[in-house]
Amino acid sequence: AALATLHEALRTATLCLAPFTPFITERVWQDLFRTTDPGAPQSVHLASWPEVTYSEIDERLGTDMALVRRIVELGRAARASSGVRTRQPLGRALVSATGWSELSPQLRDQVCEELNISTVESLDDGGAGYVDTSVKANFRSLGQRFGKQTPAVAAAIGAEDPAALLAAMRATGTAGLNVAGVGELSITEEDVVITETPRAGWAVAADTGESIALDLTITDELRRAGLAREIVRAIQEARKTSGLDVTDRINVYWSSADRDVLETMGEHGNMISAEVLAPSMSQVDGNWPETAKTAVEVPETEIELRIGGV
């Protein structure tokens, strides 16, 4: 299904681009579409302009994917603010967003894969339990709107629950206030100065009523999984510098007396082997075979690694 979707997308893009890039699209048409479809026009410039097939548009899928992209962007922002590198797996993330509970398991798994997180769960309180929120009056904005009544409005803002006030503004764009001597009025995020400080052990990011909280607790199991990914990265870098193609199979040789490394190779050896296309991963004891030609450096790790062609 994925290949069929890609094929259709390339075909439509080629037809749309043909008037602007006639030679490149003609080459793509001949090499990709004429070879797979004998009934296709002899030239892309003789083919009909693509038409929309409305019955094939899945609006629900489009809406769900837009939500997935937003959550992934928030998750990456939270990771960046925490300083935890992307290759280090995390145990869980908590998400608060309209439509999240209706997402299919496949799309939730996609979020996990993109953020390198084991599980993603629903967060019912919008992150209030994982971040300390402070909301203060923005006197410049309030002064332009309320003039002499600004001190009363500022006092009303200070008396409100910061988390509830912020949640209302992010959900609807405004929050209602009952100000003594002024009456009912509404404020926006421009009228306040917001400070959000994640509580210890959590990284939180939020935008327009959607939020994600990352559990930064790194267990021994997660730490070893992160080490395995670092080993994969180091081997792939060594593959490139040694002139091996990305599709070339290699043999991996390693030596270590470090307990963490030994446990990591025991738990994740098969994953490492599959990722780097290594039919053989051999532990050696100082006697390196002649085929182990390229040394692999894994920073801050007590392991000696070498690779060689099959």
Tab-separated table of C-alpha atoms in Angstrom:
chain	number	residue	atom	x	y	z
A	1	ALA	CA	0.000	0.000	0.000
A	2	ALA	CA	2.819	2.412	0.838
A	3	LEU	CA	4.564	1.786	-2.480
A	4	ALA	CA	1.294	2.151	-4.395
A	5	THR	CA	0.626	5.468	-2.651
A	6	LEU	CA	4.146	6.689	-3.438
A	7	HIS	CA	3.762	5.614	-7.073
A	8	GLU	CA	0.481	7.514	-7.436
A	9	ALA	CA	1.917	10.606	-5.737
A	10	LEU	CA	4.934	10.601	-8.058
A	11	ARG	CA	2.705	10.159	-11.098
A	12	THR	CA	0.481	13.086	-10.136
A	13	ALA	CA	3.470	15.291	-9.284
A	14	THR	CA	5.149	14.418	-12.589
A	15	LEU	CA	2.047	15.373	-14.572
A	16	CYS	CA	1.656	18.659	-12.676
A	17	LEU	CA	5.320	19.606	-13.105
A	18	ALA	CA	5.550	18.666	-16.784
A	19	PRO	CA	4.766	22.179	-18.156
A	20	PHE	CA	7.470	23.730	-15.941
A	21	THR	CA	10.225	21.091	-16.084
A	22	PRO	CA	9.576	19.332	-19.406
A	23	PHE	CA	12.817	17.369	-19.709
A	24	ILE	CA	13.154	16.038	-16.169
A	25	THR	CA	9.510	14.963	-16.016
A	26	GLU	CA	9.823	13.277	-19.415
A	27	ARG	CA	12.772	11.256	-18.131
A	28	VAL	CA	10.834	10.251	-15.012
A	29	TRP	CA	7.825	9.332	-17.135
A	30	GLN	CA	9.833	7.100	-19.459
A	31	ASP	CA	11.892	5.408	-16.724
A	32	LEU	CA	9.226	4.984	-14.065
A	33	PHE	CA	5.785	4.913	-15.654
A	34	ARG	CA	6.220	3.682	-19.213
A	35	THR	CA	8.164	0.669	-17.961
A	36	THR	CA	5.431	-0.320	-15.496
A	37	ASP	CA	2.365	0.629	-17.551
A	38	PRO	CA	2.512	-0.346	-21.237
A	39	GLY	CA	-0.773	1.498	-21.796
A	40	ALA	CA	0.594	4.849	-20.618
A	41	PRO	CA	0.909	7.650	-23.214
A	42	GLN	CA	4.213	7.694	-25.085
A	43	SER	CA	5.145	11.024	-23.502
A	44	VAL	CA	4.209	12.834	-20.314
A	45	HIS	CA	3.266	15.763	-22.546
A	46	LEU	CA	0.643	13.619	-24.266
A	47	ALA	CA	-0.947	12.527	-20.984
A	48	SER	CA	-4.118	14.082	-19.603
A	49	TRP	CA	-3.953	16.606	-16.783
A	50	PRO	CA	-4.605	14.846	-13.433
A	51	GLU	CA	-8.074	15.177	-11.954
A	52	VAL	CA	-9.087	15.001	-8.312
A	53	THR	CA	-10.765	11.753	-7.276
A	54	TYR	CA	-12.808	12.986	-4.339
A	55	SER	CA	-13.841	9.483	-3.324
A	56	GLU	CA	-10.205	8.691	-2.497
A	57	ILE	CA	-9.771	11.645	-0.124
A	58	ASP	CA	-9.789	10.516	3.506
A	59	GLU	CA	-10.495	13.722	5.419
A	60	ARG	CA	-10.363	11.951	8.779
A	61	LEU	CA	-6.896	10.612	8.008
A	62	GLY	CA	-5.755	14.092	6.998
A	63	THR	CA	-7.048	15.558	10.250
A	64	ASP	CA	-5.440	12.795	12.301
A	65	MET	CA	-2.084	13.171	10.542
A	66	ALA	CA	-2.145	16.925	11.133
A	67	LEU	CA	-2.606	16.209	14.849
A	68	VAL	CA	0.238	13.676	14.795
A	69	ARG	CA	2.567	16.233	13.203
A	70	ARG	CA	1.691	18.872	15.794
A	71	ILE	CA	2.234	16.464	18.690
A	72	VAL	CA	5.576	15.339	17.247
A	73	GLU	CA	6.685	18.969	16.882
A	74	LEU	CA	5.744	19.644	20.503
A	75	GLY	CA	7.556	16.490	21.607
A	76	ARG	CA	10.726	17.512	19.792
A	77	ALA	CA	10.527	20.956	21.367
A	78	ALA	CA	10.170	19.366	24.807
A	79	ARG	CA	13.151	17.093	24.135
A	80	ALA	CA	15.258	20.035	22.984
A	81	SER	CA	14.436	22.010	26.126
A	82	SER	CA	15.344	19.049	28.342
A	83	GLY	CA	18.765	18.445	26.787
A	84	VAL	CA	18.099	14.704	26.415
A	85	ARG	CA	19.516	13.601	23.077
A	86	THR	CA	17.122	12.190	20.502
A	87	ARG	CA	18.873	8.819	20.350
A	88	GLN	CA	18.190	8.228	24.047
A	89	PRO	CA	14.872	6.355	24.327
A	90	LEU	CA	12.381	7.569	26.913
A	91	GLY	CA	9.790	5.492	28.718
A	92	ARG	CA	6.590	7.435	28.149
A	93	ALA	CA	4.920	10.634	27.051
A	94	LEU	CA	1.572	12.046	28.160
A	95	VAL	CA	-0.490	13.925	25.565
A	96	SER	CA	-3.437	16.290	25.962
A	97	ALA	CA	-5.093	17.227	22.671
A	98	THR	CA	-8.564	17.203	21.162
A	99	GLY	CA	-8.903	14.083	19.021
A	100	TRP	CA	-5.974	12.246	20.597
A	101	SER	CA	-8.130	9.538	22.186
A	102	GLU	CA	-9.644	8.744	18.769
A	103	LEU	CA	-6.296	8.218	17.031
A	104	SER	CA	-5.651	4.730	15.690
A	105	PRO	CA	-2.962	2.573	17.358
A	106	GLN	CA	-0.907	2.825	14.155
A	107	LEU	CA	-0.748	6.619	14.353
A	108	ARG	CA	0.078	6.513	18.065
A	109	ASP	CA	2.891	4.110	17.242
A	110	GLN	CA	4.104	6.629	14.668
A	111	VAL	CA	4.353	9.282	17.390
A	112	CYS	CA	6.335	6.850	19.547
A	113	GLU	CA	8.719	6.104	16.690
A	114	GLU	CA	9.253	9.761	15.781
A	115	LEU	CA	9.943	10.776	19.390
A	116	ASN	CA	11.828	7.579	20.358
A	117	ILE	CA	9.436	6.862	23.212
A	118	SER	CA	8.143	3.490	24.405
A	119	THR	CA	4.518	4.453	25.130
A	120	VAL	CA	2.235	7.458	24.723
A	121	GLU	CA	-0.730	7.904	27.062
A	122	SER	CA	-3.517	10.448	27.452
A	123	LEU	CA	-3.003	13.402	29.772
A	124	ASP	CA	-6.351	14.517	31.147
A	125	ASP	CA	-5.345	17.724	32.927
A	126	GLY	CA	-3.507	19.363	30.026
A	127	GLY	CA	-0.141	19.110	31.779
A	128	ALA	CA	-1.084	20.990	34.944
A	129	GLY	CA	0.365	18.221	37.103
A	130	TYR	CA	3.774	18.407	35.425
A	131	VAL	CA	4.416	22.133	35.090
A	132	ASP	CA	4.288	25.091	37.466
A	133	THR	CA	2.471	27.995	35.802
A	134	SER	CA	2.696	31.690	36.580
A	135	VAL	CA	0.437	34.264	34.876
A	136	LYS	CA	1.037	37.969	35.473
A	137	ALA	CA	-0.505	41.073	33.959
A	138	ASN	CA	1.084	42.573	30.840
A	139	PHE	CA	0.590	46.216	31.786
A	140	ARG	CA	1.521	47.543	28.349
A	141	SER	CA	-1.233	45.549	26.627
A	142	LEU	CA	-3.761	46.057	29.419
A	143	GLY	CA	-3.075	49.793	29.557
A	144	GLN	CA	-3.945	50.196	25.885
A	145	ARG	CA	-7.229	48.343	26.390
A	146	PHE	CA	-8.420	49.431	29.815
A	147	GLY	CA	-6.643	52.690	30.650
A	148	LYS	CA	-7.306	53.761	34.253
A	149	GLN	CA	-9.007	50.442	34.980
A	150	THR	CA	-5.763	48.531	34.352
A	151	PRO	CA	-4.811	48.098	38.062
A	152	ALA	CA	-8.183	46.508	38.809
A	153	VAL	CA	-7.857	44.158	35.832
A	154	ALA	CA	-4.295	43.257	36.858
A	155	ALA	CA	-5.466	42.472	40.382
A	156	ALA	CA	-8.206	40.213	39.008
A	157	ILE	CA	-5.665	38.358	36.873
A	158	GLY	CA	-3.446	37.851	39.922
A	159	ALA	CA	-6.358	36.418	41.890
A	160	GLU	CA	-7.177	33.756	39.269
A	161	ASP	CA	-5.806	30.215	39.220
A	162	PRO	CA	-2.896	30.488	36.714
A	163	ALA	CA	-3.299	26.972	35.300
A	164	ALA	CA	-7.065	27.360	34.784
A	165	LEU	CA	-6.625	30.808	33.229
A	166	LEU	CA	-3.989	29.543	30.814
A	167	ALA	CA	-6.009	26.441	29.923
A	168	ALA	CA	-9.025	28.599	29.042
A	169	MET	CA	-6.974	30.907	26.829
A	170	ARG	CA	-5.331	28.014	25.007
A	171	ALA	CA	-8.622	26.221	24.497
A	172	THR	CA	-10.700	29.147	23.197
A	173	GLY	CA	-8.249	32.001	22.684
A	174	THR	CA	-9.735	34.065	25.518
A	175	ALA	CA	-10.432	33.826	29.243
A	176	GLY	CA	-13.271	35.545	31.080
A	177	LEU	CA	-12.741	37.764	34.135
A	178	ASN	CA	-15.139	39.380	36.580
A	179	VAL	CA	-13.420	42.611	37.627
A	180	ALA	CA	-14.772	44.630	40.555
A	181	GLY	CA	-15.937	48.024	39.347
A	182	VAL	CA	-15.484	47.026	35.712
A	183	GLY	CA	-17.665	43.976	35.159
A	184	GLU	CA	-17.270	40.989	32.856
A	185	LEU	CA	-14.450	41.131	30.297
A	186	SER	CA	-12.181	38.802	28.368
A	187	ILE	CA	-8.401	38.698	28.018
A	188	THR	CA	-6.026	36.948	25.618
A	189	GLU	CA	-2.478	35.636	25.942
A	190	GLU	CA	-1.235	39.040	24.740
A	191	ASP	CA	-2.619	40.578	27.934
A	192	VAL	CA	-0.529	38.425	30.261
A	193	VAL	CA	3.058	37.297	30.820
A	194	ILE	CA	3.171	33.503	31.063
A	195	THR	CA	5.946	31.532	32.743
A	196	GLU	CA	5.851	27.725	32.602
A	197	THR	CA	8.455	25.741	34.525
A	198	PRO	CA	8.409	21.937	34.127
A	199	ARG	CA	8.623	20.050	37.395
A	200	ALA	CA	11.689	17.946	38.108
A	201	GLY	CA	11.873	14.870	35.913
A	202	TRP	CA	9.527	16.178	33.225
A	203	ALA	CA	9.784	18.221	30.035
A	204	VAL	CA	6.603	19.932	28.873
A	205	ALA	CA	5.662	21.780	25.688
A	206	ALA	CA	2.263	23.250	24.816
A	207	ASP	CA	0.613	25.291	22.094
A	208	THR	CA	-2.976	26.316	21.294
A	209	GLY	CA	-4.587	23.942	23.753
A	210	GLU	CA	-2.382	20.934	22.973
A	211	SER	CA	0.402	19.748	25.251
A	212	ILE	CA	2.857	16.916	25.751
A	213	ALA	CA	4.788	15.913	28.868
A	214	LEU	CA	7.888	13.725	28.542
A	215	ASP	CA	8.935	11.518	31.442
A	216	LEU	CA	12.714	12.079	31.638
A	217	THR	CA	13.336	9.166	34.009
A	218	ILE	CA	16.007	7.016	32.366
A	219	THR	CA	16.058	3.486	33.744
A	220	ASP	CA	18.974	1.101	33.276
A	221	GLU	CA	17.019	-0.608	30.508
A	222	LEU	CA	16.440	2.674	28.678
A	223	ARG	CA	20.078	3.686	29.154
A	224	ARG	CA	21.235	0.440	27.538
A	225	ALA	CA	18.792	0.970	24.666
A	226	GLY	CA	20.301	4.426	24.173
A	227	LEU	CA	23.800	2.948	24.174
A	228	ALA	CA	22.731	0.455	21.506
A	229	ARG	CA	21.567	3.316	19.292
A	230	GLU	CA	24.880	5.118	19.842
A	231	ILE	CA	26.710	1.979	18.732
A	232	VAL	CA	24.551	1.797	15.603
A	233	ARG	CA	25.286	5.460	14.830
A	234	ALA	CA	29.029	4.970	15.308
A	235	ILE	CA	29.122	1.898	13.058
A	236	GLN	CA	27.160	3.671	10.320
A	237	GLU	CA	29.542	6.653	10.491
A	238	ALA	CA	32.521	4.306	10.204
A	239	ARG	CA	30.846	2.592	7.248
A	240	LYS	CA	30.667	5.908	5.387
A	241	THR	CA	34.222	6.990	6.161
A	242	SER	CA	35.611	3.619	5.076
A	243	GLY	CA	33.956	3.880	1.662
A	244	LEU	CA	31.425	1.100	2.181
A	245	ASP	CA	28.038	1.521	0.524
A	246	VAL	CA	24.919	1.759	2.688
A	247	THR	CA	23.724	-1.555	1.256
A	248	ASP	CA	27.012	-3.417	1.793
A	249	ARG	CA	26.914	-6.138	4.402
A	250	ILE	CA	29.633	-6.029	7.031
A	251	ASN	CA	31.110	-8.077	9.834
A	252	VAL	CA	31.265	-6.458	13.265
A	253	TYR	CA	33.859	-7.350	15.884
A	254	TRP	CA	33.818	-6.029	19.415
A	255	SER	CA	35.606	-6.342	22.719
A	256	SER	CA	34.671	-5.025	26.160
A	257	ALA	CA	34.815	-5.921	29.826
A	258	ASP	CA	32.287	-3.255	30.829
A	259	ARG	CA	29.140	-4.688	32.387
A	260	ASP	CA	26.826	-2.154	30.725
A	261	VAL	CA	28.286	-2.899	27.312
A	262	LEU	CA	28.031	-6.653	27.808
A	263	GLU	CA	24.386	-6.376	28.863
A	264	THR	CA	23.648	-3.992	25.992
A	265	MET	CA	25.113	-6.336	23.399
A	266	GLY	CA	23.205	-9.232	24.943
A	267	GLU	CA	19.872	-7.388	24.931
A	268	HIS	CA	20.190	-5.422	21.693
A	269	GLY	CA	22.728	-7.337	19.628
A	270	ASN	CA	20.116	-8.564	17.154
A	271	MET	CA	18.770	-5.044	16.657
A	272	ILE	CA	22.258	-3.649	16.095
A	273	SER	CA	23.035	-6.432	13.634
A	274	ALA	CA	19.850	-5.793	11.656
A	275	GLU	CA	20.324	-2.009	11.595
A	276	VAL	CA	23.906	-2.124	10.285
A	277	LEU	CA	23.405	-5.121	7.949
A	278	ALA	CA	25.863	-7.312	9.826
A	279	PRO	CA	25.315	-11.065	9.349
A	280	SER	CA	28.020	-11.618	11.946
A	281	MET	CA	28.721	-9.803	15.225
A	282	SER	CA	31.648	-11.465	16.964
A	283	GLN	CA	33.049	-10.814	20.415
A	284	VAL	CA	36.849	-11.092	20.330
A	285	ASP	CA	39.410	-11.271	23.114
A	286	GLY	CA	42.248	-9.144	21.790
A	287	ASN	CA	42.966	-11.242	18.692
A	288	TRP	CA	41.438	-9.230	15.871
A	289	PRO	CA	40.951	-11.036	12.542
A	290	GLU	CA	42.514	-9.598	9.403
A	291	THR	CA	39.094	-8.581	8.080
A	292	ALA	CA	38.561	-6.235	11.055
A	293	LYS	CA	40.133	-3.290	9.255
A	294	THR	CA	38.135	-0.224	10.315
A	295	ALA	CA	38.113	0.969	13.916
A	296	VAL	CA	34.852	2.376	15.263
A	297	GLU	CA	34.854	5.048	17.970
A	298	VAL	CA	31.933	5.166	20.401
A	299	PRO	CA	32.395	8.243	22.627
A	300	GLU	CA	32.228	7.790	26.408
A	301	THR	CA	31.795	4.022	26.059
A	302	GLU	CA	34.222	1.308	27.140
A	303	ILE	CA	33.996	-0.769	23.985
A	304	GLU	CA	36.427	-1.461	21.174
A	305	LEU	CA	34.731	-1.958	17.820
A	306	ARG	CA	35.981	-2.811	14.367
A	307	ILE	CA	34.198	-3.562	11.119
A	308	GLY	CA	35.109	-5.173	7.827
A	309	GLY	CA	33.501	-6.192	4.583
A	310	VAL	CA	31.901	-9.593	4.173
